[in-house]
mmCIF file of C-alpha atoms in Angstrom:
data_model
loop_
_atom_site.group_PDB
_atom_site.id
_atom_site.type_symbol
_atom_site.label_atom_id
_atom_site.label_comp_id
_atom_site.label_asym_id
_atom_site.label_seq_id
_atom_site.Cartn_x
_atom_site.Cartn_y
_atom_site.Cartn_z
ATOM 1 C CA LYS A 1 140.122 116.071 87.184
ATOM 2 C CA ALA A 2 139.962 115.489 90.762
ATOM 3 C CA GLY A 3 142.790 114.219 92.695
ATOM 4 C CA VAL A 4 142.982 111.209 95.018
ATOM 5 C CA THR A 5 140.708 111.530 97.872
ATOM 6 C CA GLN A 6 141.435 110.005 101.271
ATOM 7 C CA THR A 7 138.855 109.828 104.004
ATOM 8 C CA PRO A 8 138.740 110.372 107.133
ATOM 9 C CA ARG A 9 141.705 113.089 107.097
ATOM 10 C CA TYR A 10 142.288 112.332 110.933
ATOM 11 C CA LEU A 11 141.169 109.569 113.137
ATOM 12 C CA ILE A 12 142.017 108.367 116.944
ATOM 13 C CA LYS A 13 141.753 104.859 118.193
ATOM 14 C CA THR A 14 142.460 103.403 121.215
ATOM 15 C CA ARG A 15 144.255 99.979 121.253
ATOM 16 C CA GLY A 16 142.617 97.072 120.350
ATOM 17 C CA GLN A 17 140.259 98.875 118.145
ATOM 18 C CA GLN A 18 140.022 98.210 114.408
ATOM 19 C CA VAL A 19 139.520 100.898 112.001
ATOM 20 C CA THR A 20 138.790 101.404 108.042
ATOM 21 C CA LEU A 21 140.156 103.774 105.865
ATOM 22 C CA SER A 22 138.984 104.587 102.435
ATOM 23 C CA CYS A 23 140.461 105.808 99.347
ATOM 24 C CA SER A 24 139.136 107.251 95.893
ATOM 25 C CA PRO A 25 141.809 106.979 92.846
ATOM 26 C CA ILE A 26 141.856 109.491 89.826
ATOM 27 C CA SER A 27 139.340 108.833 87.510
ATOM 28 C CA GLY A 28 140.536 106.170 85.332
ATOM 29 C CA HIS A 29 143.364 104.929 87.404
ATOM 30 C CA ARG A 30 142.532 101.156 87.996
ATOM 31 C CA SER A 31 145.664 100.746 90.358
ATOM 32 C CA VAL A 32 145.787 101.548 94.143
ATOM 33 C CA SER A 33 148.490 101.268 96.595
ATOM 34 C CA TRP A 34 148.521 102.069 100.274
ATOM 35 C CA TYR A 35 151.796 103.373 101.970
ATOM 36 C CA GLN A 36 152.479 103.679 106.133
ATOM 37 C CA GLN A 37 154.542 106.768 106.464
ATOM 38 C CA THR A 38 156.232 107.182 110.225
ATOM 39 C CA PRO A 39 159.141 109.661 110.924
ATOM 40 C CA GLY A 40 161.908 107.223 111.435
ATOM 41 C CA GLN A 41 160.801 104.485 108.694
ATOM 42 C CA GLY A 42 159.674 106.644 106.145
ATOM 43 C CA LEU A 43 157.348 105.675 103.688
ATOM 44 C CA GLN A 44 156.630 101.777 103.754
ATOM 45 C CA PHE A 45 154.702 99.898 101.218
ATOM 46 C CA LEU A 46 151.480 97.935 102.408
ATOM 47 C CA PHE A 47 149.746 96.227 99.403
ATOM 48 C CA GLU A 48 148.662 97.045 96.093
ATOM 49 C CA TYR A 49 145.393 96.252 93.994
ATOM 50 C CA PHE A 50 144.424 96.343 90.552
ATOM 51 C CA SER A 51 141.050 95.079 89.227
ATOM 52 C CA GLU A 52 139.893 94.173 92.795
ATOM 53 C CA THR A 53 142.963 91.936 93.332
ATOM 54 C CA GLN A 54 146.052 91.986 95.266
ATOM 55 C CA ARG A 55 148.766 92.343 93.218
ATOM 56 C CA ASN A 56 151.455 92.948 95.735
ATOM 57 C CA LYS A 57 152.031 93.047 99.485
ATOM 58 C CA GLY A 58 154.810 94.539 101.541
ATOM 59 C CA ASN A 59 156.172 92.935 104.511
ATOM 60 C CA PHE A 60 153.035 94.000 107.281
ATOM 61 C CA PRO A 61 151.308 91.645 109.553
ATOM 62 C CA GLY A 62 147.894 90.058 108.434
ATOM 63 C CA ARG A 63 146.267 92.704 110.690
ATOM 64 C CA PHE A 64 146.591 95.012 107.620
ATOM 65 C CA SER A 65 144.209 94.368 104.952
ATOM 66 C CA GLY A 66 142.753 95.731 102.174
ATOM 67 C CA ARG A 67 140.256 95.550 99.129
ATOM 68 C CA GLN A 68 139.243 97.145 96.097
ATOM 69 C CA PHE A 69 136.099 97.575 94.685
ATOM 70 C CA SER A 70 134.360 97.411 90.891
ATOM 71 C CA ASN A 71 134.675 101.369 91.007
ATOM 72 C CA SER A 72 138.670 101.023 91.840
ATOM 73 C CA ARG A 73 137.963 102.325 95.071
ATOM 74 C CA SER A 74 140.029 100.942 97.921
ATOM 75 C CA GLU A 75 139.713 100.460 101.668
ATOM 76 C CA MET A 76 142.366 99.472 104.070
ATOM 77 C CA ASN A 77 141.774 97.861 107.270
ATOM 78 C CA VAL A 78 143.666 97.738 110.443
ATOM 79 C CA SER A 79 142.449 95.148 113.346
ATOM 80 C CA THR A 80 143.527 94.924 116.923
ATOM 81 C CA LEU A 81 145.440 98.092 116.788
ATOM 82 C CA GLU A 82 148.647 98.820 118.647
ATOM 83 C CA LEU A 83 150.331 101.931 119.414
ATOM 84 C CA GLY A 84 153.006 101.280 116.756
ATOM 85 C CA ASP A 85 150.249 101.599 114.134
ATOM 86 C CA SER A 86 150.108 105.413 114.832
ATOM 87 C CA ALA A 87 151.233 106.936 111.228
ATOM 88 C CA LEU A 88 150.198 108.935 108.243
ATOM 89 C CA TYR A 89 148.358 106.482 105.676
ATOM 90 C CA LEU A 90 149.032 107.397 102.496
ATOM 91 C CA CYS A 91 147.056 105.878 99.200
ATOM 92 C CA ALA A 92 147.989 106.340 95.829
ATOM 93 C CA SER A 93 146.644 105.527 92.355
ATOM 94 C CA SER A 94 148.243 104.561 89.080
ATOM 95 C CA LEU A 95 146.785 104.891 85.317
ATOM 96 C CA ASP A 96 149.147 101.435 85.102
ATOM 97 C CA ASP A 97 149.508 101.791 81.571
ATOM 98 C CA PRO A 98 152.750 100.671 80.207
ATOM 99 C CA GLY A 99 155.180 103.939 80.093
ATOM 100 C CA ASP A 100 153.030 105.801 82.273
ATOM 101 C CA GLU A 101 153.641 104.475 85.815
ATOM 102 C CA LYS A 102 153.132 107.443 87.596
ATOM 103 C CA LEU A 103 151.984 107.542 90.946
ATOM 104 C CA PHE A 104 149.951 110.063 92.593
ATOM 105 C CA PHE A 105 149.331 110.426 96.317
ATOM 106 C CA GLY A 106 146.238 111.068 98.140
ATOM 107 C CA SER A 107 146.668 113.688 101.160
ATOM 108 C CA GLY A 108 146.854 110.678 103.644
ATOM 109 C CA THR A 109 144.909 109.646 106.647
ATOM 110 C CA GLN A 110 146.588 110.394 110.231
ATOM 111 C CA LEU A 111 146.007 107.866 112.772
ATOM 112 C CA SER A 112 146.550 107.947 116.183
ATOM 113 C CA VAL A 113 146.382 105.154 118.747
ATOM 114 C CA LEU A 114 146.109 105.997 122.178
ATOM 115 C CA GLY B 1 163.311 91.945 98.262
ATOM 116 C CA GLU B 2 164.297 95.340 97.330
ATOM 117 C CA ASN B 3 166.243 97.538 99.828
ATOM 118 C CA VAL B 4 166.720 101.213 98.987
ATOM 119 C CA GLU B 5 169.198 103.526 100.730
ATOM 120 C CA GLN B 6 169.400 107.019 100.650
ATOM 121 C CA HIS B 7 171.936 109.540 101.571
ATOM 122 C CA PRO B 8 172.167 112.147 103.126
ATOM 123 C CA SER B 9 169.359 112.402 105.572
ATOM 124 C CA THR B 10 169.636 115.936 105.866
ATOM 125 C CA LEU B 11 171.373 118.688 103.583
ATOM 126 C CA SER B 12 171.567 122.197 103.856
ATOM 127 C CA VAL B 13 172.741 124.467 100.947
ATOM 128 C CA GLN B 14 172.861 128.597 100.212
ATOM 129 C CA GLU B 15 170.290 129.703 97.572
ATOM 130 C CA GLY B 16 172.133 129.359 94.436
ATOM 131 C CA ASP B 17 174.281 126.289 95.150
ATOM 132 C CA SER B 18 173.881 122.646 93.804
ATOM 133 C CA ALA B 19 171.984 119.681 95.764
ATOM 134 C CA VAL B 20 172.660 116.120 94.985
ATOM 135 C CA ILE B 21 170.858 113.511 96.530
ATOM 136 C CA LYS B 22 172.168 109.711 96.223
ATOM 137 C CA CYS B 23 170.364 106.232 96.537
ATOM 138 C CA THR B 24 171.431 102.681 95.968
ATOM 139 C CA TYR B 25 169.148 99.887 95.404
ATOM 140 C CA SER B 26 169.681 95.824 95.805
ATOM 141 C CA ASP B 27 167.495 94.470 93.330
ATOM 142 C CA SER B 28 169.177 94.149 89.937
ATOM 143 C CA ALA B 29 165.506 93.822 88.293
ATOM 144 C CA SER B 30 164.406 97.316 89.284
ATOM 145 C CA ASN B 31 163.589 98.926 86.345
ATOM 146 C CA TYR B 32 161.784 102.266 87.326
ATOM 147 C CA PHE B 33 163.249 105.110 89.449
ATOM 148 C CA PRO B 34 161.030 108.148 90.509
ATOM 149 C CA TRP B 35 161.870 110.530 92.969
ATOM 150 C CA TYR B 36 159.313 112.676 95.190
ATOM 151 C CA LYS B 37 159.259 115.908 97.078
ATOM 152 C CA GLN B 38 156.865 116.129 100.156
ATOM 153 C CA GLU B 39 156.492 119.577 101.395
ATOM 154 C CA LEU B 40 155.788 119.862 105.371
ATOM 155 C CA GLY B 41 152.186 118.747 105.683
ATOM 156 C CA LYS B 42 151.534 117.976 102.180
ATOM 157 C CA ARG B 43 151.319 114.804 99.865
ATOM 158 C CA PRO B 44 154.276 113.298 98.134
ATOM 159 C CA GLN B 45 154.377 114.967 94.638
ATOM 160 C CA LEU B 46 156.617 112.968 91.536
ATOM 161 C CA ILE B 47 158.923 115.614 90.560
ATOM 162 C CA ILE B 48 161.114 113.243 88.082
ATOM 163 C CA ASP B 49 161.476 109.553 87.077
ATOM 164 C CA ILE B 50 163.762 107.342 84.821
ATOM 165 C CA ARG B 51 163.658 104.032 83.562
ATOM 166 C CA SER B 52 166.156 101.568 83.516
ATOM 167 C CA ASN B 53 166.901 102.026 79.816
ATOM 168 C CA VAL B 54 167.927 105.792 80.188
ATOM 169 C CA GLY B 55 171.124 106.864 81.776
ATOM 170 C CA GLU B 56 170.219 110.704 82.536
ATOM 171 C CA LYS B 57 166.887 112.603 82.213
ATOM 172 C CA LYS B 58 166.995 116.579 82.898
ATOM 173 C CA ASP B 59 163.851 118.700 83.557
ATOM 174 C CA GLN B 60 164.857 122.419 84.053
ATOM 175 C CA ARG B 61 166.759 122.612 87.360
ATOM 176 C CA ILE B 62 166.333 119.136 88.104
ATOM 177 C CA ALA B 63 168.186 116.150 86.685
ATOM 178 C CA VAL B 64 168.273 112.209 87.459
ATOM 179 C CA THR B 65 171.248 110.047 86.800
ATOM 180 C CA LEU B 66 171.123 106.502 86.737
ATOM 181 C CA ASN B 67 173.971 103.801 86.804
ATOM 182 C CA LYS B 68 172.720 100.248 86.642
ATOM 183 C CA THR B 69 176.158 98.453 86.914
ATOM 184 C CA ALA B 70 176.727 100.006 90.342
ATOM 185 C CA LYS B 71 172.851 100.166 91.280
ATOM 186 C CA HIS B 72 172.655 103.521 91.952
ATOM 187 C CA PHE B 73 170.813 106.815 90.630
ATOM 188 C CA SER B 74 170.980 110.379 91.860
ATOM 189 C CA LEU B 75 168.948 113.553 92.174
ATOM 190 C CA HIS B 76 170.561 116.876 90.931
ATOM 191 C CA ILE B 77 169.055 120.164 91.697
ATOM 192 C CA THR B 78 170.907 123.254 90.232
ATOM 193 C CA GLU B 79 170.631 126.909 90.998
ATOM 194 C CA THR B 80 168.463 126.238 94.313
ATOM 195 C CA GLN B 81 165.701 128.187 95.542
ATOM 196 C CA PRO B 82 164.044 128.517 99.061
ATOM 197 C CA GLU B 83 160.889 126.701 97.758
ATOM 198 C CA ASP B 84 163.308 123.393 96.990
ATOM 199 C CA SER B 85 163.116 123.313 100.806
ATOM 200 C CA ALA B 86 161.368 119.681 101.312
ATOM 201 C CA VAL B 87 161.879 116.189 102.024
ATOM 202 C CA TYR B 88 162.907 114.032 99.087
ATOM 203 C CA PHE B 89 162.337 110.299 98.667
ATOM 204 C CA CYS B 90 163.602 108.245 96.004
ATOM 205 C CA ALA B 91 162.245 104.833 95.170
ATOM 206 C CA ALA B 92 162.641 101.801 93.029
ATOM 207 C CA SER B 93 160.598 99.073 91.489
ATOM 208 C CA ASN B 94 161.151 96.001 89.415
ATOM 209 C CA GLY B 95 157.439 96.291 87.800
ATOM 210 C CA ASN B 96 156.610 92.882 89.494
ATOM 211 C CA GLY B 97 153.381 91.689 88.419
ATOM 212 C CA GLY B 98 153.019 94.256 85.716
ATOM 213 C CA SER B 99 152.890 97.258 88.061
ATOM 214 C CA GLN B 100 154.854 100.020 89.636
ATOM 215 C CA GLY B 101 152.272 100.341 92.398
ATOM 216 C CA ASN B 102 154.915 98.558 95.104
ATOM 217 C CA LEU B 103 157.475 101.498 95.161
ATOM 218 C CA ILE B 104 160.275 100.719 97.611
ATOM 219 C CA PHE B 105 161.060 104.260 99.198
ATOM 220 C CA GLY B 106 164.447 105.413 100.557
ATOM 221 C CA LYS B 107 163.988 106.836 104.130
ATOM 222 C CA GLY B 108 163.892 110.776 102.482
ATOM 223 C CA THR B 109 166.471 113.943 102.457
ATOM 224 C CA LYS B 110 165.263 116.783 104.190
ATOM 225 C CA LEU B 111 166.688 119.632 102.144
ATOM 226 C CA SER B 112 167.074 122.985 103.745
ATOM 227 C CA VAL B 113 168.115 126.217 101.128
ATOM 228 C CA LYS B 114 169.096 129.035 103.237
ATOM 229 C CA PRO B 115 168.372 132.354 101.664
#
């Protein structure tokens, strides 16, 4: 079974631009979560999607948004990029069944904002 | 909202020694506590998890303990080996909305095991 797949692997953007990241969950997984990882702040929760609906949201500004498609694939968008948005963005999927809440992470998209 | 504190931020041990990493959480409603290991340049991988109705769980050289009253949980690694060197993250979730996808992570502990 293929793992969580994120594309692209690396991105370089300039301030003010917008970016879209993609995540394909493990087959059969219905929940997709997004995290921002930086050396100073660790892993910070952005949002979670389930059945095409945002189910939970972290404390990030409205410039960060996402969506989920009917096949559970998810995209994350960041508009008006700032230097501080440079980070590794990780996607994770879960089967989301009672008693089986394990999250499986993708390899991430490394975003650099210049 | 939930806040997870993790200590220490760095830990160095000799091969064969034990390593202990501690985390505290703030939300008494949290009921799921996983631990992830992230090797350099790789994705975080789940190594063990525990639910709030269990006080201790063990998997070979790794064990996790949970004290709900004190709101803290710990990771114990025995007989450490060089391949245990990595950053370890604890996390907590209250299953808000029926999911565990909103994990709140500690800031990580960089474990170095010296041969």
